Short mmCIF file of C-alpha atoms and ligand atoms in Angstrom, two decimals:
data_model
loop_
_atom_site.label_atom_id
_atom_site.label_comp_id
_atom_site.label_asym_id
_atom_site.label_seq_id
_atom_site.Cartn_x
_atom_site.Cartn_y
_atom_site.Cartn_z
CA UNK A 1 -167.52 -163.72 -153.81
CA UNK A 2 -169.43 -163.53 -150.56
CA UNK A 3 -167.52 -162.82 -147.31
CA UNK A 4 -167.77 -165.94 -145.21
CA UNK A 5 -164.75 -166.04 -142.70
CA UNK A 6 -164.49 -164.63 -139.50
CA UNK A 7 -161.39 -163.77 -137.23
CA UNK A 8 -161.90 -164.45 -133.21
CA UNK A 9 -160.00 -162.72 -130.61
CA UNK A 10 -159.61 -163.91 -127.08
CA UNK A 11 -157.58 -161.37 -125.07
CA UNK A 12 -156.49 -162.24 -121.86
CA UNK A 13 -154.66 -160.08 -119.28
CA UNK A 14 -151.15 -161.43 -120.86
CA UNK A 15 -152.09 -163.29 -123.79
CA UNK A 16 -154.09 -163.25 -126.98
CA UNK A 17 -155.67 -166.17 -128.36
CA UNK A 18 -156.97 -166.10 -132.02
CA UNK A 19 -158.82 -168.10 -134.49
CA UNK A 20 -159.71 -167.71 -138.24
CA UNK A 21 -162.66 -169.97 -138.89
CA UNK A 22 -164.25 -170.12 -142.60
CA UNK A 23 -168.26 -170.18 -141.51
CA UNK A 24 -169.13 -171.84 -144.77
CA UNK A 25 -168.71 -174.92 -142.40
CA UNK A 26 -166.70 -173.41 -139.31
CA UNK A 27 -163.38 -175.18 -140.68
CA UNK A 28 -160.89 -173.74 -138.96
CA UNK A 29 -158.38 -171.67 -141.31
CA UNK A 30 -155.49 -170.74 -138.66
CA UNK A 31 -154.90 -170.79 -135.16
CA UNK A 32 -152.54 -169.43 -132.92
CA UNK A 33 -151.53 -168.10 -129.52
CA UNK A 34 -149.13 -164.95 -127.81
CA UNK A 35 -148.35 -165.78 -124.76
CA UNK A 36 -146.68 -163.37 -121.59
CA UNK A 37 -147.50 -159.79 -123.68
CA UNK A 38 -144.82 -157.12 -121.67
CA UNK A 39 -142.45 -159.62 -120.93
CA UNK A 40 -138.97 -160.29 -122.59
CA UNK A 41 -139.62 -163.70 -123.38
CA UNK A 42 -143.19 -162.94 -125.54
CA UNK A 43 -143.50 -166.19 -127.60
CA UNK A 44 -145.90 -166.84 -130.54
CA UNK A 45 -147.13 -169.74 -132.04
CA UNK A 46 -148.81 -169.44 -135.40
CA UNK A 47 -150.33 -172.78 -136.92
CA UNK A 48 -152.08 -172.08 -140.14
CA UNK A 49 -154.23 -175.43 -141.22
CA UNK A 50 -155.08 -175.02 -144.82
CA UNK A 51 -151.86 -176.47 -146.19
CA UNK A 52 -150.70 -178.64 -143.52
CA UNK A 53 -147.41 -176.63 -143.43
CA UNK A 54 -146.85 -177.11 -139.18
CA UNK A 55 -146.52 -174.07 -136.61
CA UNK A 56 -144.16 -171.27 -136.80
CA UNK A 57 -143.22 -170.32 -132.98
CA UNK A 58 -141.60 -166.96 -132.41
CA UNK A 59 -140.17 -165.42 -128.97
CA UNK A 60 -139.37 -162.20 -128.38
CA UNK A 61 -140.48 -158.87 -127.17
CA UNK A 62 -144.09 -157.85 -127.72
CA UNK A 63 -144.61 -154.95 -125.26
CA UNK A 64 -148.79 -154.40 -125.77
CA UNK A 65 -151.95 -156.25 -126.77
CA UNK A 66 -151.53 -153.51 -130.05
CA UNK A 67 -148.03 -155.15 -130.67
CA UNK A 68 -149.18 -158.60 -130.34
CA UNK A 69 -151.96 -158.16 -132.56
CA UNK A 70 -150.18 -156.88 -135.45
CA UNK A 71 -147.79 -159.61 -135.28
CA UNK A 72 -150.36 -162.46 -135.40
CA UNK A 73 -151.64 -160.18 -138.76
CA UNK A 74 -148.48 -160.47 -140.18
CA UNK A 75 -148.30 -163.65 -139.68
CA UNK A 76 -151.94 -164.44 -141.32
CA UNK A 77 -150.02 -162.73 -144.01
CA UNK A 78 -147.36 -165.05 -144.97
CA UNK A 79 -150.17 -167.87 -144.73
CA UNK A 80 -152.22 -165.47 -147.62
CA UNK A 81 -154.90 -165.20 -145.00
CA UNK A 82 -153.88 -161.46 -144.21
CA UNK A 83 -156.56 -158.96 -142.49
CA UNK A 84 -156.74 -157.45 -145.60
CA UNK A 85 -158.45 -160.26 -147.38
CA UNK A 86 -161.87 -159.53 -149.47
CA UNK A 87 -163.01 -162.88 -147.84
CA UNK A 88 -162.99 -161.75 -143.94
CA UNK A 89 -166.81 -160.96 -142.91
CA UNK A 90 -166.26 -159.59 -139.34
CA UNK A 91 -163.40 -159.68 -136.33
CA UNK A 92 -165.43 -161.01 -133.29
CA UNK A 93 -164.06 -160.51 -129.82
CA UNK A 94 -164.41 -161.93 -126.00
CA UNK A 95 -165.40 -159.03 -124.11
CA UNK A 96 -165.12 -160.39 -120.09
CA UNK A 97 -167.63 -157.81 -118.78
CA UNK A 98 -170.52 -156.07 -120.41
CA UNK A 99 -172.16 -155.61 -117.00
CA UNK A 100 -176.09 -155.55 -117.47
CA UNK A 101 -175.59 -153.34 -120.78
CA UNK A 102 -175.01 -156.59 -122.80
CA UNK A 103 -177.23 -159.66 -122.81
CA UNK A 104 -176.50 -160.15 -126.57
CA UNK A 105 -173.47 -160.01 -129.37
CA UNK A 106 -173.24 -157.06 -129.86
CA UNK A 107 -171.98 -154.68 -133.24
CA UNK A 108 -169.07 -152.28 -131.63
CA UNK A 109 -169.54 -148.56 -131.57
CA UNK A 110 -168.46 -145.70 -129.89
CA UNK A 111 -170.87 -146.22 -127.08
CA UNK A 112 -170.35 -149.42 -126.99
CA UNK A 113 -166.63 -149.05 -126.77
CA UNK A 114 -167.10 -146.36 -124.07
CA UNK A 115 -169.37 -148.88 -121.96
CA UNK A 116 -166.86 -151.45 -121.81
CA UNK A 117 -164.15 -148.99 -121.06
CA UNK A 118 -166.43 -147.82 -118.28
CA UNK A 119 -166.77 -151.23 -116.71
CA UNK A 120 -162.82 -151.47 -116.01
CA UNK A 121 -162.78 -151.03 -112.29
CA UNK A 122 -164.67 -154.26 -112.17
CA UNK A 123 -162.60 -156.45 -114.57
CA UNK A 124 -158.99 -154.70 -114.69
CA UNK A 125 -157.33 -157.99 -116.17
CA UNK A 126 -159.29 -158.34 -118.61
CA UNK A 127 -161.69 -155.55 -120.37
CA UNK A 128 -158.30 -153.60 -121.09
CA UNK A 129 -156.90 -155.46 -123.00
CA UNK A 130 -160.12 -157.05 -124.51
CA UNK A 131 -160.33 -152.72 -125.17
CA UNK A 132 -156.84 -152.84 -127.22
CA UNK A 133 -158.13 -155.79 -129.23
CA UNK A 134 -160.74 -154.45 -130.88
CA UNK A 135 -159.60 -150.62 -131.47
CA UNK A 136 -156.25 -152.25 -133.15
CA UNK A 137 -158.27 -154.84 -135.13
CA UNK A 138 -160.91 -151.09 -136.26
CA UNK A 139 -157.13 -149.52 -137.28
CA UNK A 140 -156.21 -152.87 -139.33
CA UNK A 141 -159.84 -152.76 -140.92
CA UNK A 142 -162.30 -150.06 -140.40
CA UNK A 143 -165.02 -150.81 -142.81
CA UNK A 144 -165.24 -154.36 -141.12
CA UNK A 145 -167.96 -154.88 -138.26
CA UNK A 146 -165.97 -155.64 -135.35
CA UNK A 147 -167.96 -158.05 -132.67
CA UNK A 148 -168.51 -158.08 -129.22
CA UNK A 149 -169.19 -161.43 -127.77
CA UNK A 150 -169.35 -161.00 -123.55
CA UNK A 151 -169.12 -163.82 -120.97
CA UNK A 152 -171.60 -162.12 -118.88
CA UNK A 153 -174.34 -162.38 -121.47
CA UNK A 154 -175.59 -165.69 -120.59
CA UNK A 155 -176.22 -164.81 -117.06
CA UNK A 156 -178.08 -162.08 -117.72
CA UNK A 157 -181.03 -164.41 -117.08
CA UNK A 158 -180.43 -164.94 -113.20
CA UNK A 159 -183.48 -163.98 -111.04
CA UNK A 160 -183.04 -161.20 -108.64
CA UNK A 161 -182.00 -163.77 -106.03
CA UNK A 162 -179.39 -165.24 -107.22
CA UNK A 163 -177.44 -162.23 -109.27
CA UNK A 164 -177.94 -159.98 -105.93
CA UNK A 165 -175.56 -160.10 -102.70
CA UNK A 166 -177.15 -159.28 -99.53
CA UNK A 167 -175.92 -155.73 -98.64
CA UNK A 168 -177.71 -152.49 -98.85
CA UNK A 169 -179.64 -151.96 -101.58
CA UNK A 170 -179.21 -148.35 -102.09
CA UNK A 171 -175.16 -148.72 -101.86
CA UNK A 172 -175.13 -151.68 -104.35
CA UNK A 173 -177.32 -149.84 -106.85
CA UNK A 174 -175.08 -146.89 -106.93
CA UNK A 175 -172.05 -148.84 -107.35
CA UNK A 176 -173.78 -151.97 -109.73
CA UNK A 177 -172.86 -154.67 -107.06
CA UNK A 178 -174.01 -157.24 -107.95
CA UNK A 179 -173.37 -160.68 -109.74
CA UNK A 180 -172.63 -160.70 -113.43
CA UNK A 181 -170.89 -164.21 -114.03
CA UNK A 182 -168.03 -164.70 -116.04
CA UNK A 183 -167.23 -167.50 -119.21
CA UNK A 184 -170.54 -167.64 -120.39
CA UNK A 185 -170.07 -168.17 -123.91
CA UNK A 186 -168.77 -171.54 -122.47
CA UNK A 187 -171.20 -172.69 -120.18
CA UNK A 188 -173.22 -171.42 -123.26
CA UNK A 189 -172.03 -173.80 -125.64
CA UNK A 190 -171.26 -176.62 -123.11
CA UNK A 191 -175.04 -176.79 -121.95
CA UNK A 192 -176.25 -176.82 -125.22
CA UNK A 193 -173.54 -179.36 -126.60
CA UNK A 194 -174.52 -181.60 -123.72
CA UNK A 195 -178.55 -181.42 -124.44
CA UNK A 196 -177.72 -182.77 -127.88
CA UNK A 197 -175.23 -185.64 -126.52
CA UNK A 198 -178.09 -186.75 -124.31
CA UNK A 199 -180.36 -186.20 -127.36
CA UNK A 200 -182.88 -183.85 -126.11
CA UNK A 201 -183.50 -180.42 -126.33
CA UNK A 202 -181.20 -177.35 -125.27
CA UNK A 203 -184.98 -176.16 -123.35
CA UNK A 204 -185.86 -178.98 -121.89
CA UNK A 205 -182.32 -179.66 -119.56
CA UNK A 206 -181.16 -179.10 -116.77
CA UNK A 207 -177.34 -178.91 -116.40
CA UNK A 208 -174.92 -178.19 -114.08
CA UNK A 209 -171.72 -176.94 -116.30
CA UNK A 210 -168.32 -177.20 -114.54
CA UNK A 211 -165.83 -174.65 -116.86
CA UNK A 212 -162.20 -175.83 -114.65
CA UNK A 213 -159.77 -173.47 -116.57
CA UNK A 214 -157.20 -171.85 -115.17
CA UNK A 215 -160.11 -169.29 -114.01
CA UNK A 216 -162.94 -171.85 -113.12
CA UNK A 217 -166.86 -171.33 -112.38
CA UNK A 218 -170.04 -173.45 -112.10
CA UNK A 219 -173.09 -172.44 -113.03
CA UNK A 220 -176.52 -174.16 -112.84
CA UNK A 221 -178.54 -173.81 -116.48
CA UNK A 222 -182.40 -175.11 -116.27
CA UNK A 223 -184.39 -175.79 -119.21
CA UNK A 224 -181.29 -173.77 -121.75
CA UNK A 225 -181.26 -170.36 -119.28
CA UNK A 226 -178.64 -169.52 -116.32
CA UNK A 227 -180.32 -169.38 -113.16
CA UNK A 228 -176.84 -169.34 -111.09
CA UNK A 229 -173.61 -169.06 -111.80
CA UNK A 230 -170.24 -169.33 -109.19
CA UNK A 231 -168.25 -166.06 -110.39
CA UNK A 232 -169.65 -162.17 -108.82
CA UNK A 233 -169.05 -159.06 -109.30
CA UNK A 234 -165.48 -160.01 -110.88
CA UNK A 235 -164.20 -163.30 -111.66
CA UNK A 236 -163.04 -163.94 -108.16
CA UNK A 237 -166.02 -165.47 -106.75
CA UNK A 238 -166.36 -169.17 -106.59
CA UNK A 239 -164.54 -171.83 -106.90
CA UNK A 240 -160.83 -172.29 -106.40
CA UNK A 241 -159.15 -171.69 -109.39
CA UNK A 242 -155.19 -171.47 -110.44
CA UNK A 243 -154.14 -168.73 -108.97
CA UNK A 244 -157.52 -167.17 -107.33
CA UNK A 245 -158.98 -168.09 -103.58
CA UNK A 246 -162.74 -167.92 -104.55
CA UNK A 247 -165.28 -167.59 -101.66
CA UNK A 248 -163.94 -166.73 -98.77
CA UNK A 249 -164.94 -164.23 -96.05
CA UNK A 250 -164.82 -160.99 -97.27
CA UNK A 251 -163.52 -160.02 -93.47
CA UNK A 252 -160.30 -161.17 -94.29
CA UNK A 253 -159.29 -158.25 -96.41
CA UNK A 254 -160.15 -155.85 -93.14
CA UNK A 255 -158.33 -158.03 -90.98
CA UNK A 256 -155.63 -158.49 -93.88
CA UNK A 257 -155.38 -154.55 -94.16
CA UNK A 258 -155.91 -153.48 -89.96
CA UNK A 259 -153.67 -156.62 -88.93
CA UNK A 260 -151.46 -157.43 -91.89
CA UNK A 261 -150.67 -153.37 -92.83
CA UNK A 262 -151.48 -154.64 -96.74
CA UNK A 263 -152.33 -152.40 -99.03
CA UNK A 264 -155.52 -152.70 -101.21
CA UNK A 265 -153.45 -153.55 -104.14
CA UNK A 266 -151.60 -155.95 -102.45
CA UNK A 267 -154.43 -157.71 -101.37
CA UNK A 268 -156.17 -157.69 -104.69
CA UNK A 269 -152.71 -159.38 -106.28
CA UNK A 270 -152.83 -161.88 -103.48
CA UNK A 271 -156.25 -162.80 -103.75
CA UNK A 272 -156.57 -162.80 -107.75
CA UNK A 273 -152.75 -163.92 -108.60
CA UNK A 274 -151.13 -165.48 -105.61
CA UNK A 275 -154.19 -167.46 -103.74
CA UNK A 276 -155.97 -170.94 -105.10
CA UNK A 277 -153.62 -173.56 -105.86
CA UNK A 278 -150.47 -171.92 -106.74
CA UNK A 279 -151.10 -169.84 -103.06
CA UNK A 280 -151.92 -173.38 -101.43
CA UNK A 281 -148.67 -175.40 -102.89
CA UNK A 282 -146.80 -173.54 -105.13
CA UNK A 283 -148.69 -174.67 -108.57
CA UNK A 284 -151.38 -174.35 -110.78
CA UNK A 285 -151.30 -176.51 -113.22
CA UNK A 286 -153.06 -179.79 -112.23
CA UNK A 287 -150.73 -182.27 -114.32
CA UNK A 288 -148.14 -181.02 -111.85
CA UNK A 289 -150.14 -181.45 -108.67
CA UNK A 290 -151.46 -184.74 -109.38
CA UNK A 291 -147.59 -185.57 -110.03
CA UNK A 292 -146.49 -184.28 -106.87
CA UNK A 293 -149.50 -186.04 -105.30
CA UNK A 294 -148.20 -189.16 -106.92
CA UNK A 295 -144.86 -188.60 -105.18
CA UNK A 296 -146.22 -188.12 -101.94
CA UNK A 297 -146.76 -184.58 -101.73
CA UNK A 298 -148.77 -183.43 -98.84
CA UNK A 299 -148.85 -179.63 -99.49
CA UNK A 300 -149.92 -180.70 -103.19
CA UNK A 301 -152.44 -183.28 -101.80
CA UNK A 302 -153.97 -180.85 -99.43
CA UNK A 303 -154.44 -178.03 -101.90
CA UNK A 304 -156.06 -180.96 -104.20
CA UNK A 305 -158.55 -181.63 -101.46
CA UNK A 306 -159.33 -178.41 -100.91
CA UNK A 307 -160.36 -177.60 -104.92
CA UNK A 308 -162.71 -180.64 -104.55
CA UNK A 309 -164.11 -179.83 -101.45
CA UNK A 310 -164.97 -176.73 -102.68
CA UNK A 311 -166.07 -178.34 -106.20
CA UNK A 312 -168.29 -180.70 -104.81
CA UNK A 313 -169.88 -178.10 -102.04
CA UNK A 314 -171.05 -176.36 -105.83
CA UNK A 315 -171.66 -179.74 -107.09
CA UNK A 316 -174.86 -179.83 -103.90
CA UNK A 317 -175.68 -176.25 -104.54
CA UNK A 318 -176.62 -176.40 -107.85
CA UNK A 319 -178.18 -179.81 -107.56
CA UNK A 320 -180.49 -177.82 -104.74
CA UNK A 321 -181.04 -174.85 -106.74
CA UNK A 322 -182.39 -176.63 -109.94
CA UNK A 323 -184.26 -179.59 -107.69
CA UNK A 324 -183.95 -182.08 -111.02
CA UNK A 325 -180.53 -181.94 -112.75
CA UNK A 326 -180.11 -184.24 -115.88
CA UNK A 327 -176.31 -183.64 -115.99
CA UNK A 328 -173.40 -182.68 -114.94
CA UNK A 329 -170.98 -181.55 -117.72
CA UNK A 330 -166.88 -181.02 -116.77
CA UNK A 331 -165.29 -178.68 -119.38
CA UNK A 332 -162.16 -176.78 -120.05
CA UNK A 333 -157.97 -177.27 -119.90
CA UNK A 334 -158.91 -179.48 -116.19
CA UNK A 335 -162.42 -180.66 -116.62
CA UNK A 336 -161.71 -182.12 -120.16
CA UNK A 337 -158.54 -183.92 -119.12
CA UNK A 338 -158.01 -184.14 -115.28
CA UNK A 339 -159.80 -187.77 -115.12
CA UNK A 340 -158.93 -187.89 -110.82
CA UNK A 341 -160.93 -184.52 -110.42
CA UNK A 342 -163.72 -185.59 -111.95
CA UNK A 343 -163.62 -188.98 -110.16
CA UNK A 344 -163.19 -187.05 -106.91
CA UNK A 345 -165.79 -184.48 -107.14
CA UNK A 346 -168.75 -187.14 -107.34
CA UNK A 347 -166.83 -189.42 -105.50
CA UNK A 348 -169.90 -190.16 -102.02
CA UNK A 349 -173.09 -188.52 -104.16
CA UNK A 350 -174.68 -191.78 -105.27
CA UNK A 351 -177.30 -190.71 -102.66
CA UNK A 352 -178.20 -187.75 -105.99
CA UNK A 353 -177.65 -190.16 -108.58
CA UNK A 354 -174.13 -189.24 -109.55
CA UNK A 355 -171.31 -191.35 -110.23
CA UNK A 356 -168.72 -191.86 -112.40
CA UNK A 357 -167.70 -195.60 -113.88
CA UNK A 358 -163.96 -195.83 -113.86
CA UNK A 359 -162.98 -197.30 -117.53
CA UNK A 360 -165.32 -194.79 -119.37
CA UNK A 361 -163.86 -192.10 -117.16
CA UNK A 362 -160.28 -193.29 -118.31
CA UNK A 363 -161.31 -192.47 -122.15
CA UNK A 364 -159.18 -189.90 -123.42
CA UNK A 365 -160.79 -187.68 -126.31
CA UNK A 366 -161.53 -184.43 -127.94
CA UNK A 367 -165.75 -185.42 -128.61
CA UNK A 368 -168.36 -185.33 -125.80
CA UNK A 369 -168.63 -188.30 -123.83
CA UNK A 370 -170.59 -189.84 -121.17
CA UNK A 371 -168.54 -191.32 -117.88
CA UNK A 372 -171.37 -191.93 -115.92
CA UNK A 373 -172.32 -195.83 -115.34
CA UNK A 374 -174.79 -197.26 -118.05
CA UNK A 375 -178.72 -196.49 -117.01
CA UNK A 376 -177.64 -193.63 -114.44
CA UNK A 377 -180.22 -191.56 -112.97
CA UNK A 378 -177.98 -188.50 -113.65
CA UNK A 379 -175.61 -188.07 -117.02
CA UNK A 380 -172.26 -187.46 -116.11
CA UNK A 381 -170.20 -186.45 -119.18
CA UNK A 382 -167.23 -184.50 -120.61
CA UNK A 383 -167.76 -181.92 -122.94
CA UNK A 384 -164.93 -179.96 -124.51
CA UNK A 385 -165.89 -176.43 -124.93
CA UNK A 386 -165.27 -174.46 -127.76
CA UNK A 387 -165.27 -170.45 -127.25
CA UNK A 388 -163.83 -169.62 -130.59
CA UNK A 389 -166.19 -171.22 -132.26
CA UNK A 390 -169.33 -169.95 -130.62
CA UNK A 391 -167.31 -166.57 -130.76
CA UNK A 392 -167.43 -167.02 -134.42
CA UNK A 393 -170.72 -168.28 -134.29
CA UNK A 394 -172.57 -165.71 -133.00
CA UNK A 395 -170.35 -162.54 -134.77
CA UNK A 396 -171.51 -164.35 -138.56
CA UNK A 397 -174.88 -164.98 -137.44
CA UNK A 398 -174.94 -161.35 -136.26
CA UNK A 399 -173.59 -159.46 -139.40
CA UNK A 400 -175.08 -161.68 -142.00
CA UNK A 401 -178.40 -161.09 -140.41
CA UNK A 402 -177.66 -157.23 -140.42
CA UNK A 403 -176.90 -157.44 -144.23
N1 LIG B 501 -153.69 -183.25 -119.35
C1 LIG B 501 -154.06 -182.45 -118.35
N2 LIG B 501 -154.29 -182.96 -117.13
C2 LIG B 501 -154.66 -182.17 -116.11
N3 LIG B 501 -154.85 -180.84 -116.23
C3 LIG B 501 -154.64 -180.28 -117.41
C4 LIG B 501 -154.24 -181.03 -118.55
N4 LIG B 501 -154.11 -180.18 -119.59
C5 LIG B 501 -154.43 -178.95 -119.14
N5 LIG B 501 -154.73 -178.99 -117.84
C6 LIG B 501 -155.11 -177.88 -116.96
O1 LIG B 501 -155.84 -176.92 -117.70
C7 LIG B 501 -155.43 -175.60 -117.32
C8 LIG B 501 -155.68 -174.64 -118.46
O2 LIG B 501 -157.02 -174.71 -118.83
P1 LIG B 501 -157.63 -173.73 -119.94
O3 LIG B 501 -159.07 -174.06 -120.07
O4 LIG B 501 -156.80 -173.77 -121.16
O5 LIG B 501 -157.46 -172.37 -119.16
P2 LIG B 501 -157.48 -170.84 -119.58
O6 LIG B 501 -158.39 -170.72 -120.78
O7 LIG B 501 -158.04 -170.20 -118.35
O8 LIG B 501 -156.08 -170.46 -119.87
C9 LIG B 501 -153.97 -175.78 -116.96
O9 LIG B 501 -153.57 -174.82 -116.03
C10 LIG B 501 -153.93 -177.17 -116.35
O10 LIG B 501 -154.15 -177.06 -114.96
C1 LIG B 502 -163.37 -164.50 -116.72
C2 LIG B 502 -162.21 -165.40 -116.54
O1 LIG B 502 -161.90 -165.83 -115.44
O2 LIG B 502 -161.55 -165.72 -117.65
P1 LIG B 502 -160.25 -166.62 -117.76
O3 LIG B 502 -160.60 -167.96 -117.22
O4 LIG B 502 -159.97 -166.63 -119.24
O5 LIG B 502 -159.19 -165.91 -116.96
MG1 LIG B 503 -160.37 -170.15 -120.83
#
């Protein structure tokens, strides 16, 4: 019997989402979710899919990444689809930062395990635990190839001009300043996913992929390669997200440190944890603000305004930066269901050819759609994004080629 299933790993700073997908035809096996790692209230939810048996949810303690992994294995387990299984190929895993190491998936080593460790100071929410994910998963199953999949990799492509900030050249290169760009396996997938809903080839678009998580970034992908993207050195550049400003002056941390007596901790926690719209009113989940908008809600409405503002501002930057764009393409938890953003971010640019028609923009759905008007110049469309699956994708293309 041939190994054909893969196990994907998506660990955040606090959470661990998993998949185990059966490549044969990239069914889906299990899925599941720990949520608030270190905290007393830990909760997971476990739903395997092969017998229609329903979730399991769990809450309790898990105190590490190591403990939460070894309780979604256990789980597996019960479901017969336990790490130790004959039938798992490889463990593939998000890996936020592979600075300019890593412009491919990549088969984990010691070096490679000491490069990601190395690139820490410039993603401390998220390579650490990303770390923890794959040396527990090597414990659970050394003789399995263990994956690294980074969301930098696609960006590797950006010319000199855009992946550069304009400060000393000498100081950067000693300290790698520079712009790596974050979810990239998304805006990956999405670009390609939204070539074949127009029916044309991945190389021969031009897209501008919106990826509105809870972190959010733009980037703008011509002919199938990144030529910008919104996030920097870390994944606080860009666009307002949940709980992170985005652009901003970079004064305001001197003035926040010589005026406000902050420390540089503090201001990092304010910037990447308390800023963006749960800094502007309080929440950052949109399904709230838009119901607090609803009510009347000013602070709500204003830090609504101020996301689009910002959205749209990328929206014209892009557009300039690839001079023809064939799409625009809204993905993740806001772009795939937050029909008033999307409304409002190409709500005045019929002067580029954008616009969105109301009823198709209404559609709810889980398959790529189009919601711009019929016989637009430019395709607006929705296209849910799948990083588990490309995860997957890429960590069984990589081992069964290495076979
Ligand atoms: N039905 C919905 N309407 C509006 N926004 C939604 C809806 N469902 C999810 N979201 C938004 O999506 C966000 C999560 O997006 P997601 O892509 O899952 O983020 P992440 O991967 O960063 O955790 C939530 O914070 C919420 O703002
Ligand atoms: C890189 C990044 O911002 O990831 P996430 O949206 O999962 O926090
Ligand atoms: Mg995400």
């Amino acid at each position: 019997m041939s190994s054909s299933r893969v196990l994907v790993l998506n660990s955040g700073s606090s959470s661990v989402k998993y998949q185990l997908l059966d490549m044969r035809d990239s069914s889906r096996l299990a899925v599941g979710l720990v949520e608030r790692i270190g905290e007393e209230t830990s909760r997971l939810k476990h739903t395997p899919l092969t017998d229609g048996g329903g979730s399991r949810e769990w809450t309790g303690p898990i105190a590490d990444h190591e403990a939460a992994l070894k309780a979604v294995a256990e789980e597996l387990a019960k479901d017969g689809l336990g790490l130790d299984s004959p039938e798992l190929a490889a463990i593939g895993h998000r890996v936020v930062h592979g600075g300019q190491s890593f412009t491919e998936p990549t088969v984990v080593d010691d070096a490679v395990l000491a490069e990601i460790e190395r690139l820490i100071p410039v993603a401390p929410l998220h390579n650490p635990a990303n770390l923890t994910g794959i040396r527990t998963a090597q414990a659970l199953r050394p003789d399995l190839p263990q994956v690294a999949v980074f969301d930098t990799a696609f960006h590797t492509t950006m010319p000199e001009s855009a992946a550069r900030y304009a400060i000393d050249v000498e100081t950067a290169d000693a300290y790698r300043v520079r712009r790596y760009g974050f979810h990239g396996t998304s805006h990956a997938y999405v670009a390609r996913a939204t070539a074949e809903l127009l029916g044309r080839a991945p190389e021969e678009v031009n897209v501008i992929v919106l990826h509105l998580g809870n972190g959010a970034s733009a980037s703008a992908v011509e002919n199938g390669r990144c030529v910008d993207t919104s996030m920097g050195l870390t994944p606080l550049e860009g666009l307002v997200m949940g709980t992170r400003s985005g652009d901003m002056d970079p004064a305001v941390i001197f003035h926040l440190m010589r005026v406000g007596g902050m420390s540089t901790d503090e201001i990092d926690t304010l910037l990447n944890k308390k800023s963006g719209l749960i800094g502007l009113c309080g929440d950052n989940d949109m399904r709230e603000i838009r119901r607090r908008i609803d009510e009347g809600d000013e602070r709500a409405k204003l830090a609504f305004d101020i996301y689009i503002h910002r959205l749209k501002k990328y929206i014209g930057a892009y557009y300039a930066v690839l001079g023809r764009v064939d799409a625009v393409a809204f993905t993740a938890g806001v772009g795939e269901n937050a029909a008033p953003v999307r409304e409002a971010a190409v709500a005045g640019l019929e002067g580029l050819g954008l616009a969105v028609d109301d009823a198709r923009n209404a559609v709810r759905s889980d398959e790529p759609r189009l919601i711009s008007p019929a016989g637009a110049r430019v395709a607006v469309a929705v296209v849910p994004t799948d990083e588990e699956l490309e995860i997957a994708t890429q960590t069984y293309a990589l081992v069964v080629k290495n076979i």
